[in-house]
Amino acid sequence: MDKSEIKPAIGILGGTFDPVHFGHLRTGLDVVEALGLEQLRLIPCALPPHRVEPVASPQERRLMLELAIKNHPRLVVDDRELDREGPSYTVDTLLSLREDLPDNPLFVLMGTDAFCSLSSWSRWQQIAELAHIVVMQRPEEPMQMNTELADWYQSRQAQAGDETLAYGKVWTIPVTQLAISATAIRDALYEQRDVRYLLPDAVITLIEQMGLYQLKPQAS
Ligand code: ATP
């Protein structure tokens, strides 16, 4: 293919972002830089398939994301999952993205833990027919895969130059190790502890203004 015909590469980072924090943002940027992505779309999910419902509403989570990435030229919020009914399956999001971006190289970012559970995801093998997968690996984190997934991973490993393909390969990219989680931030806020330097100041201010994460929800 003529180099001028290659479309810009787009990354996709889905999550609950309840709230967004530097663990999402810095590692996402590590991948943008490592693979030369034109854009990274942060996609908040309405209802995550594998876990309990988020504490903040979809609109509140989207607002926090928008503030967090404000003025960064390569990061954008994509709210297509918020308009969909039911669980947010990655494969459905990719089918929807492909309608807008039929030929661009697409890269779905996920942590090692998420990748190791991939074979339990809805229509998981179809994901690589729609996009590349980028495993964001933290230093010395083991990849514990079942045999089916390990064989699949071996057969799909990306090689130099594969960046120009639109889909189909698995990349493993080392990322900055930041032991930050939204759960730990919510717990700190419930206990009125200081959460500065774990997430952007603007997001902390918004959390205060919206009165979020004040009372720990009772487990049902
Ligand atoms: P929670 O604590 O509520 O489970 P979380 O902090 O893990 O939330 P999510 O919104 O569920 O955040 O994560 C979205 C994506 O970001 C996932 O692929 C997850 O692996 C990745 N991620 C979250 N935190 C980090 C981090 N500190 N470093 C690297 N990747 C992260």
PDB file of C-alpha atoms and ligand atoms in Angstrom:
ATOM      1  CA  MET A   1       0.000   0.000   0.000  1.00  0.00           C
ATOM      2  CA  ASP A   2       1.172   3.525  -0.794  1.00  0.00           C
ATOM      3  CA  LYS A   3       2.229   5.176   2.507  1.00  0.00           C
ATOM      4  CA  SER A   4      -0.009   8.171   1.796  1.00  0.00           C
ATOM      5  CA  GLU A   5      -3.045   5.822   1.807  1.00  0.00           C
ATOM      6  CA  ILE A   6      -2.429   4.677   5.377  1.00  0.00           C
ATOM      7  CA  LYS A   7      -5.052   6.169   7.675  1.00  0.00           C
ATOM      8  CA  PRO A   8      -4.182   7.591  11.128  1.00  0.00           C
ATOM      9  CA  ALA A   9      -3.919   5.007  13.900  1.00  0.00           C
ATOM     10  CA  ILE A  10      -6.542   5.322  16.646  1.00  0.00           C
ATOM     11  CA  GLY A  11      -6.321   3.869  20.160  1.00  0.00           C
ATOM     12  CA  ILE A  12      -9.305   2.928  22.307  1.00  0.00           C
ATOM     13  CA  LEU A  13      -9.282   2.744  26.088  1.00  0.00           C
ATOM     14  CA  GLY A  14     -12.551   1.618  27.601  1.00  0.00           C
ATOM     15  CA  GLY A  15     -13.282   1.614  31.300  1.00  0.00           C
ATOM     16  CA  THR A  16     -15.607   2.665  34.041  1.00  0.00           C
ATOM     17  CA  PHE A  17     -13.466   5.721  34.895  1.00  0.00           C
ATOM     18  CA  ASP A  18     -15.168   5.963  38.293  1.00  0.00           C
ATOM     19  CA  PRO A  19     -13.175   8.266  38.542  1.00  0.00           C
ATOM     20  CA  VAL A  20     -10.499   8.650  35.832  1.00  0.00           C
ATOM     21  CA  HIS A  21      -6.982   8.796  37.331  1.00  0.00           C
ATOM     22  CA  PHE A  22      -3.308   9.065  36.353  1.00  0.00           C
ATOM     23  CA  GLY A  23      -3.056   5.262  36.035  1.00  0.00           C
ATOM     24  CA  HIS A  24      -5.377   5.517  33.001  1.00  0.00           C
ATOM     25  CA  LEU A  25      -3.936   8.715  31.569  1.00  0.00           C
ATOM     26  CA  ARG A  26      -0.185   8.117  31.834  1.00  0.00           C
ATOM     27  CA  THR A  27      -0.314   4.520  30.622  1.00  0.00           C
ATOM     28  CA  GLY A  28      -2.602   5.532  27.748  1.00  0.00           C
ATOM     29  CA  LEU A  29      -0.103   8.181  26.755  1.00  0.00           C
ATOM     30  CA  ASP A  30       2.760   5.654  26.983  1.00  0.00           C
ATOM     31  CA  VAL A  31       0.960   3.600  24.299  1.00  0.00           C
ATOM     32  CA  VAL A  32       0.191   6.675  22.167  1.00  0.00           C
ATOM     33  CA  GLU A  33       3.918   7.430  22.122  1.00  0.00           C
ATOM     34  CA  ALA A  34       5.157   3.856  21.687  1.00  0.00           C
ATOM     35  CA  LEU A  35       2.892   3.129  18.697  1.00  0.00           C
ATOM     36  CA  GLY A  36       2.695   6.670  17.282  1.00  0.00           C
ATOM     37  CA  LEU A  37      -1.104   6.820  17.610  1.00  0.00           C
ATOM     38  CA  GLU A  38      -2.803   9.892  16.184  1.00  0.00           C
ATOM     39  CA  GLN A  39      -5.561   9.797  18.782  1.00  0.00           C
ATOM     40  CA  LEU A  40      -6.574   7.911  21.908  1.00  0.00           C
ATOM     41  CA  ARG A  41     -10.304   7.666  22.527  1.00  0.00           C
ATOM     42  CA  LEU A  42     -11.339   7.171  26.134  1.00  0.00           C
ATOM     43  CA  ILE A  43     -14.679   5.376  26.121  1.00  0.00           C
ATOM     44  CA  PRO A  44     -16.662   5.300  29.379  1.00  0.00           C
ATOM     45  CA  CYS A  45     -18.974   2.294  29.610  1.00  0.00           C
ATOM     46  CA  ALA A  46     -22.603   2.564  30.639  1.00  0.00           C
ATOM     47  CA  LEU A  47     -22.846  -0.833  32.315  1.00  0.00           C
ATOM     48  CA  PRO A  48     -19.675  -2.937  32.599  1.00  0.00           C
ATOM     49  CA  PRO A  49     -20.354  -6.605  31.736  1.00  0.00           C
ATOM     50  CA  HIS A  50     -18.140  -8.177  34.412  1.00  0.00           C
ATOM     51  CA  ARG A  51     -18.645  -6.042  37.512  1.00  0.00           C
ATOM     52  CA  VAL A  52     -20.928  -4.063  39.787  1.00  0.00           C
ATOM     53  CA  GLU A  53     -22.513  -0.844  38.641  1.00  0.00           C
ATOM     54  CA  PRO A  54     -20.291   2.277  38.876  1.00  0.00           C
ATOM     55  CA  VAL A  55     -20.911   4.741  41.719  1.00  0.00           C
ATOM     56  CA  ALA A  56     -20.940   7.913  39.594  1.00  0.00           C
ATOM     57  CA  SER A  57     -23.531   8.272  36.829  1.00  0.00           C
ATOM     58  CA  PRO A  58     -22.489   7.944  33.160  1.00  0.00           C
ATOM     59  CA  GLN A  59     -22.795  11.719  32.751  1.00  0.00           C
ATOM     60  CA  GLU A  60     -20.659  12.417  35.832  1.00  0.00           C
ATOM     61  CA  ARG A  61     -17.977   9.974  34.646  1.00  0.00           C
ATOM     62  CA  ARG A  62     -17.991  11.546  31.183  1.00  0.00           C
ATOM     63  CA  LEU A  63     -17.662  15.030  32.675  1.00  0.00           C
ATOM     64  CA  MET A  64     -14.692  13.977  34.821  1.00  0.00           C
ATOM     65  CA  LEU A  65     -13.006  12.468  31.742  1.00  0.00           C
ATOM     66  CA  GLU A  66     -13.577  15.600  29.667  1.00  0.00           C
ATOM     67  CA  LEU A  67     -11.952  17.765  32.323  1.00  0.00           C
ATOM     68  CA  ALA A  68      -9.049  15.331  32.759  1.00  0.00           C
ATOM     69  CA  ILE A  69      -8.035  15.411  29.096  1.00  0.00           C
ATOM     70  CA  LYS A  70      -8.879  19.045  28.365  1.00  0.00           C
ATOM     71  CA  ASN A  71      -6.297  20.637  26.067  1.00  0.00           C
ATOM     72  CA  HIS A  72      -4.409  17.414  25.329  1.00  0.00           C
ATOM     73  CA  PRO A  73      -4.212  17.295  21.529  1.00  0.00           C
ATOM     74  CA  ARG A  74      -4.357  13.496  21.182  1.00  0.00           C
ATOM     75  CA  LEU A  75      -6.829  12.460  23.876  1.00  0.00           C
ATOM     76  CA  VAL A  76     -10.574  12.556  23.257  1.00  0.00           C
ATOM     77  CA  VAL A  77     -13.681  11.288  25.043  1.00  0.00           C
ATOM     78  CA  ASP A  78     -15.969   9.097  22.953  1.00  0.00           C
ATOM     79  CA  ASP A  79     -19.363   8.596  24.585  1.00  0.00           C
ATOM     80  CA  ARG A  80     -20.909   6.108  22.156  1.00  0.00           C
ATOM     81  CA  GLU A  81     -21.343   3.409  24.826  1.00  0.00           C
ATOM     82  CA  LEU A  82     -23.396   5.724  27.029  1.00  0.00           C
ATOM     83  CA  ASP A  83     -26.223   5.787  24.488  1.00  0.00           C
ATOM     84  CA  ARG A  84     -26.452   1.999  24.224  1.00  0.00           C
ATOM     85  CA  GLU A  85     -28.823  -0.188  26.223  1.00  0.00           C
ATOM     86  CA  GLY A  86     -27.475  -3.148  28.190  1.00  0.00           C
ATOM     87  CA  PRO A  87     -23.888  -4.227  28.928  1.00  0.00           C
ATOM     88  CA  SER A  88     -21.021  -2.511  27.086  1.00  0.00           C
ATOM     89  CA  TYR A  89     -19.357  -5.263  25.090  1.00  0.00           C
ATOM     90  CA  THR A  90     -16.044  -4.273  23.448  1.00  0.00           C
ATOM     91  CA  VAL A  91     -16.924  -6.096  20.253  1.00  0.00           C
ATOM     92  CA  ASP A  92     -20.107  -4.019  19.820  1.00  0.00           C
ATOM     93  CA  THR A  93     -18.155  -0.806  20.418  1.00  0.00           C
ATOM     94  CA  LEU A  94     -15.661  -1.849  17.743  1.00  0.00           C
ATOM     95  CA  LEU A  95     -18.441  -2.675  15.278  1.00  0.00           C
ATOM     96  CA  SER A  96     -19.818   0.808  15.866  1.00  0.00           C
ATOM     97  CA  LEU A  97     -16.366   2.453  15.547  1.00  0.00           C
ATOM     98  CA  ARG A  98     -15.726   0.600  12.286  1.00  0.00           C
ATOM     99  CA  GLU A  99     -18.770   2.314  10.774  1.00  0.00           C
ATOM    100  CA  ASP A 100     -17.015   5.668  11.324  1.00  0.00           C
ATOM    101  CA  LEU A 101     -13.431   4.479  10.738  1.00  0.00           C
ATOM    102  CA  PRO A 102     -13.573   1.644   8.198  1.00  0.00           C
ATOM    103  CA  ASP A 103      -9.867   1.593   7.265  1.00  0.00           C
ATOM    104  CA  ASN A 104      -7.929   3.135  10.161  1.00  0.00           C
ATOM    105  CA  PRO A 105      -5.617   0.940  12.201  1.00  0.00           C
ATOM    106  CA  LEU A 106      -7.509   0.542  15.507  1.00  0.00           C
ATOM    107  CA  PHE A 107      -5.789  -0.472  18.750  1.00  0.00           C
ATOM    108  CA  VAL A 108      -7.770  -1.632  21.786  1.00  0.00           C
ATOM    109  CA  LEU A 109      -5.756  -1.037  24.953  1.00  0.00           C
ATOM    110  CA  MET A 110      -6.123  -3.284  27.984  1.00  0.00           C
ATOM    111  CA  GLY A 111      -4.204  -4.167  31.113  1.00  0.00           C
ATOM    112  CA  THR A 112      -2.574  -7.588  31.494  1.00  0.00           C
ATOM    113  CA  ASP A 113      -5.350  -8.683  33.870  1.00  0.00           C
ATOM    114  CA  ALA A 114      -8.028  -7.808  31.335  1.00  0.00           C
ATOM    115  CA  PHE A 115      -6.143  -9.551  28.519  1.00  0.00           C
ATOM    116  CA  CYS A 116      -5.682 -12.732  30.552  1.00  0.00           C
ATOM    117  CA  SER A 117      -9.468 -12.982  30.942  1.00  0.00           C
ATOM    118  CA  LEU A 118     -10.113 -12.225  27.252  1.00  0.00           C
ATOM    119  CA  SER A 119     -11.406 -15.688  26.381  1.00  0.00           C
ATOM    120  CA  SER A 120     -14.399 -15.066  28.670  1.00  0.00           C
ATOM    121  CA  TRP A 121     -15.407 -11.887  26.782  1.00  0.00           C
ATOM    122  CA  SER A 122     -18.366 -11.806  24.422  1.00  0.00           C
ATOM    123  CA  ARG A 123     -17.340 -12.906  20.880  1.00  0.00           C
ATOM    124  CA  TRP A 124     -13.704 -12.406  21.893  1.00  0.00           C
ATOM    125  CA  GLN A 125     -12.086 -13.784  18.759  1.00  0.00           C
ATOM    126  CA  GLN A 126     -14.030 -11.295  16.646  1.00  0.00           C
ATOM    127  CA  ILE A 127     -12.286  -8.442  18.489  1.00  0.00           C
ATOM    128  CA  ALA A 128      -9.065  -9.119  16.568  1.00  0.00           C
ATOM    129  CA  GLU A 129     -11.000  -9.153  13.274  1.00  0.00           C
ATOM    130  CA  LEU A 130     -11.900  -5.535  14.026  1.00  0.00           C
ATOM    131  CA  ALA A 131      -8.847  -4.118  15.817  1.00  0.00           C
ATOM    132  CA  HIS A 132      -5.367  -4.815  17.160  1.00  0.00           C
ATOM    133  CA  ILE A 133      -5.049  -5.527  20.868  1.00  0.00           C
ATOM    134  CA  VAL A 134      -2.457  -3.726  22.974  1.00  0.00           C
ATOM    135  CA  VAL A 135      -1.585  -5.371  26.269  1.00  0.00           C
ATOM    136  CA  MET A 136      -0.289  -2.688  28.628  1.00  0.00           C
ATOM    137  CA  GLN A 137       2.241  -4.565  30.633  1.00  0.00           C
ATOM    138  CA  ARG A 138       3.511  -3.398  33.962  1.00  0.00           C
ATOM    139  CA  PRO A 139       7.117  -4.399  34.738  1.00  0.00           C
ATOM    140  CA  GLU A 140       7.488  -7.980  35.944  1.00  0.00           C
ATOM    141  CA  GLU A 141       3.759  -8.636  35.752  1.00  0.00           C
ATOM    142  CA  PRO A 142       3.236 -12.266  34.657  1.00  0.00           C
ATOM    143  CA  MET A 143       0.835 -13.172  31.838  1.00  0.00           C
ATOM    144  CA  GLN A 144      -1.245 -16.042  33.175  1.00  0.00           C
ATOM    145  CA  MET A 145      -3.281 -17.289  30.230  1.00  0.00           C
ATOM    146  CA  ASN A 146      -5.223 -20.484  29.654  1.00  0.00           C
ATOM    147  CA  THR A 147      -3.894 -22.726  26.875  1.00  0.00           C
ATOM    148  CA  GLU A 148      -6.446 -21.570  24.304  1.00  0.00           C
ATOM    149  CA  LEU A 149      -5.587 -17.905  24.847  1.00  0.00           C
ATOM    150  CA  ALA A 150      -1.810 -18.583  25.022  1.00  0.00           C
ATOM    151  CA  ASP A 151      -1.919 -20.341  21.604  1.00  0.00           C
ATOM    152  CA  TRP A 152      -4.007 -17.526  20.153  1.00  0.00           C
ATOM    153  CA  TYR A 153      -1.613 -14.909  21.601  1.00  0.00           C
ATOM    154  CA  GLN A 154       1.404 -16.701  20.071  1.00  0.00           C
ATOM    155  CA  SER A 155      -0.187 -16.841  16.630  1.00  0.00           C
ATOM    156  CA  ARG A 156      -1.130 -13.160  16.654  1.00  0.00           C
ATOM    157  CA  GLN A 157       2.035 -11.509  18.047  1.00  0.00           C
ATOM    158  CA  ALA A 158       2.813  -8.292  16.184  1.00  0.00           C
ATOM    159  CA  GLN A 159       6.073  -7.764  14.346  1.00  0.00           C
ATOM    160  CA  ALA A 160       7.829  -4.582  13.259  1.00  0.00           C
ATOM    161  CA  GLY A 161       5.847  -2.922  10.482  1.00  0.00           C
ATOM    162  CA  ASP A 162       2.482  -4.378  11.496  1.00  0.00           C
ATOM    163  CA  GLU A 163       1.420  -0.920  12.770  1.00  0.00           C
ATOM    164  CA  THR A 164       0.096  -0.143   9.302  1.00  0.00           C
ATOM    165  CA  LEU A 165      -2.344  -3.077   9.300  1.00  0.00           C
ATOM    166  CA  ALA A 166      -5.875  -2.133  10.299  1.00  0.00           C
ATOM    167  CA  TYR A 167      -6.412  -5.034  12.771  1.00  0.00           C
ATOM    168  CA  GLY A 168      -5.429  -8.555  13.711  1.00  0.00           C
ATOM    169  CA  LYS A 169      -2.271  -8.372  15.863  1.00  0.00           C
ATOM    170  CA  VAL A 170      -1.475  -8.381  19.559  1.00  0.00           C
ATOM    171  CA  TRP A 171       1.097  -5.922  20.907  1.00  0.00           C
ATOM    172  CA  THR A 172       2.688  -5.979  24.322  1.00  0.00           C
ATOM    173  CA  ILE A 173       3.816  -2.524  25.391  1.00  0.00           C
ATOM    174  CA  PRO A 174       5.613  -1.783  28.667  1.00  0.00           C
ATOM    175  CA  VAL A 175       3.955   1.090  30.530  1.00  0.00           C
ATOM    176  CA  THR A 176       4.742   3.230  33.556  1.00  0.00           C
ATOM    177  CA  GLN A 177       3.955   1.398  36.745  1.00  0.00           C
ATOM    178  CA  LEU A 178       1.412   3.388  38.731  1.00  0.00           C
ATOM    179  CA  ALA A 179      -0.319   1.451  41.477  1.00  0.00           C
ATOM    180  CA  ILE A 180      -3.403   3.669  41.358  1.00  0.00           C
ATOM    181  CA  SER A 181      -6.943   2.328  41.202  1.00  0.00           C
ATOM    182  CA  ALA A 182     -10.330   4.005  41.154  1.00  0.00           C
ATOM    183  CA  THR A 183     -11.409   1.712  44.014  1.00  0.00           C
ATOM    184  CA  ALA A 184      -8.589   2.992  46.244  1.00  0.00           C
ATOM    185  CA  ILE A 185      -9.420   6.607  45.314  1.00  0.00           C
ATOM    186  CA  ARG A 186     -13.122   6.126  46.129  1.00  0.00           C
ATOM    187  CA  ASP A 187     -12.204   4.495  49.454  1.00  0.00           C
ATOM    188  CA  ALA A 188      -9.856   7.372  50.295  1.00  0.00           C
ATOM    189  CA  LEU A 189     -12.626   9.871  49.508  1.00  0.00           C
ATOM    190  CA  TYR A 190     -15.163   7.991  51.667  1.00  0.00           C
ATOM    191  CA  GLU A 191     -12.652   8.329  54.515  1.00  0.00           C
ATOM    192  CA  GLN A 192     -12.012  12.009  53.670  1.00  0.00           C
ATOM    193  CA  ARG A 193      -8.342  11.371  52.932  1.00  0.00           C
ATOM    194  CA  ASP A 194      -6.266  13.519  50.569  1.00  0.00           C
ATOM    195  CA  VAL A 195      -6.279  12.170  46.983  1.00  0.00           C
ATOM    196  CA  ARG A 196      -4.053  14.794  45.376  1.00  0.00           C
ATOM    197  CA  TYR A 197      -1.395  13.528  42.918  1.00  0.00           C
ATOM    198  CA  LEU A 198      -3.455  10.400  42.151  1.00  0.00           C
ATOM    199  CA  LEU A 199      -5.757  12.144  39.661  1.00  0.00           C
ATOM    200  CA  PRO A 200      -5.919  15.588  38.026  1.00  0.00           C
ATOM    201  CA  ASP A 201      -6.683  18.527  40.345  1.00  0.00           C
ATOM    202  CA  ALA A 202      -9.520  19.617  38.067  1.00  0.00           C
ATOM    203  CA  VAL A 203     -11.204  16.226  38.552  1.00  0.00           C
ATOM    204  CA  ILE A 204     -10.822  16.470  42.333  1.00  0.00           C
ATOM    205  CA  THR A 205     -12.478  19.906  42.263  1.00  0.00           C
ATOM    206  CA  LEU A 206     -15.332  18.549  40.146  1.00  0.00           C
ATOM    207  CA  ILE A 207     -15.806  15.597  42.519  1.00  0.00           C
ATOM    208  CA  GLU A 208     -16.126  18.092  45.387  1.00  0.00           C
ATOM    209  CA  GLN A 209     -18.536  20.300  43.441  1.00  0.00           C
ATOM    210  CA  MET A 210     -20.742  17.349  42.456  1.00  0.00           C
ATOM    211  CA  GLY A 211     -20.608  15.870  45.970  1.00  0.00           C
ATOM    212  CA  LEU A 212     -19.420  12.505  44.670  1.00  0.00           C
ATOM    213  CA  TYR A 213     -17.962   9.590  46.680  1.00  0.00           C
ATOM    214  CA  GLN A 214     -19.040  10.949  50.063  1.00  0.00           C
ATOM    215  CA  LEU A 215     -20.785   7.892  51.454  1.00  0.00           C
ATOM    216  CA  LYS A 216     -19.680   4.353  50.742  1.00  0.00           C
ATOM    217  CA  PRO A 217     -22.560   2.442  49.098  1.00  0.00           C
ATOM    218  CA  GLN A 218     -23.727  -0.520  51.171  1.00  0.00           C
ATOM    219  CA  ALA A 219     -22.930  -3.881  49.567  1.00  0.00           C
ATOM    220  CA  SER A 220     -26.197  -5.477  48.403  1.00  0.00           C
TER     221      SER A 220
HETATM  222  P1  ATP B   1     -11.713   0.058  39.672  1.00  0.00           P
HETATM  223  O1  ATP B   1     -10.706   0.214  40.773  1.00  0.00           O
HETATM  224  O2  ATP B   1     -13.033   0.740  39.943  1.00  0.00           O
HETATM  225  O3  ATP B   1     -11.875  -1.377  39.247  1.00  0.00           O
HETATM  226  P2  ATP B   1      -9.768   0.929  37.659  1.00  0.00           P
HETATM  227  O4  ATP B   1      -8.918   1.914  38.366  1.00  0.00           O
HETATM  228  O5  ATP B   1      -9.218  -0.460  37.456  1.00  0.00           O
HETATM  229  O6  ATP B   1     -11.196   0.852  38.387  1.00  0.00           O
HETATM  230  P3  ATP B   1     -11.109   1.027  35.086  1.00  0.00           P
HETATM  231  O7  ATP B   1     -11.894   2.197  34.625  1.00  0.00           O
HETATM  232  O8  ATP B   1     -11.870  -0.175  35.437  1.00  0.00           O
HETATM  233  O9  ATP B   1     -10.183   1.568  36.310  1.00  0.00           O
HETATM  234  O10 ATP B   1      -9.945   0.676  34.071  1.00  0.00           O
HETATM  235  C1  ATP B   1     -10.014   0.883  32.692  1.00  0.00           C
HETATM  236  C2  ATP B   1      -8.749   0.310  32.059  1.00  0.00           C
HETATM  237  O11 ATP B   1      -7.591   0.981  32.597  1.00  0.00           O
HETATM  238  C3  ATP B   1      -8.513  -1.183  32.293  1.00  0.00           C
HETATM  239  O12 ATP B   1      -8.023  -1.753  31.084  1.00  0.00           O
HETATM  240  C4  ATP B   1      -7.448  -1.233  33.378  1.00  0.00           C
HETATM  241  O13 ATP B   1      -6.630  -2.400  33.273  1.00  0.00           O
HETATM  242  C5  ATP B   1      -6.640   0.038  33.080  1.00  0.00           C
HETATM  243  N1  ATP B   1      -6.018   0.585  34.283  1.00  0.00           N
HETATM  244  C6  ATP B   1      -6.629   1.027  35.391  1.00  0.00           C
HETATM  245  N2  ATP B   1      -5.741   1.461  36.299  1.00  0.00           N
HETATM  246  C7  ATP B   1      -4.512   1.305  35.764  1.00  0.00           C
HETATM  247  C8  ATP B   1      -3.164   1.580  36.212  1.00  0.00           C
HETATM  248  N3  ATP B   1      -2.907   2.078  37.413  1.00  0.00           N
HETATM  249  N4  ATP B   1      -2.149   1.279  35.365  1.00  0.00           N
HETATM  250  C9  ATP B   1      -2.422   0.741  34.142  1.00  0.00           C
HETATM  251  N5  ATP B   1      -3.653   0.478  33.638  1.00  0.00           N
HETATM  252  C10 ATP B   1      -4.690   0.741  34.446  1.00  0.00           C
END
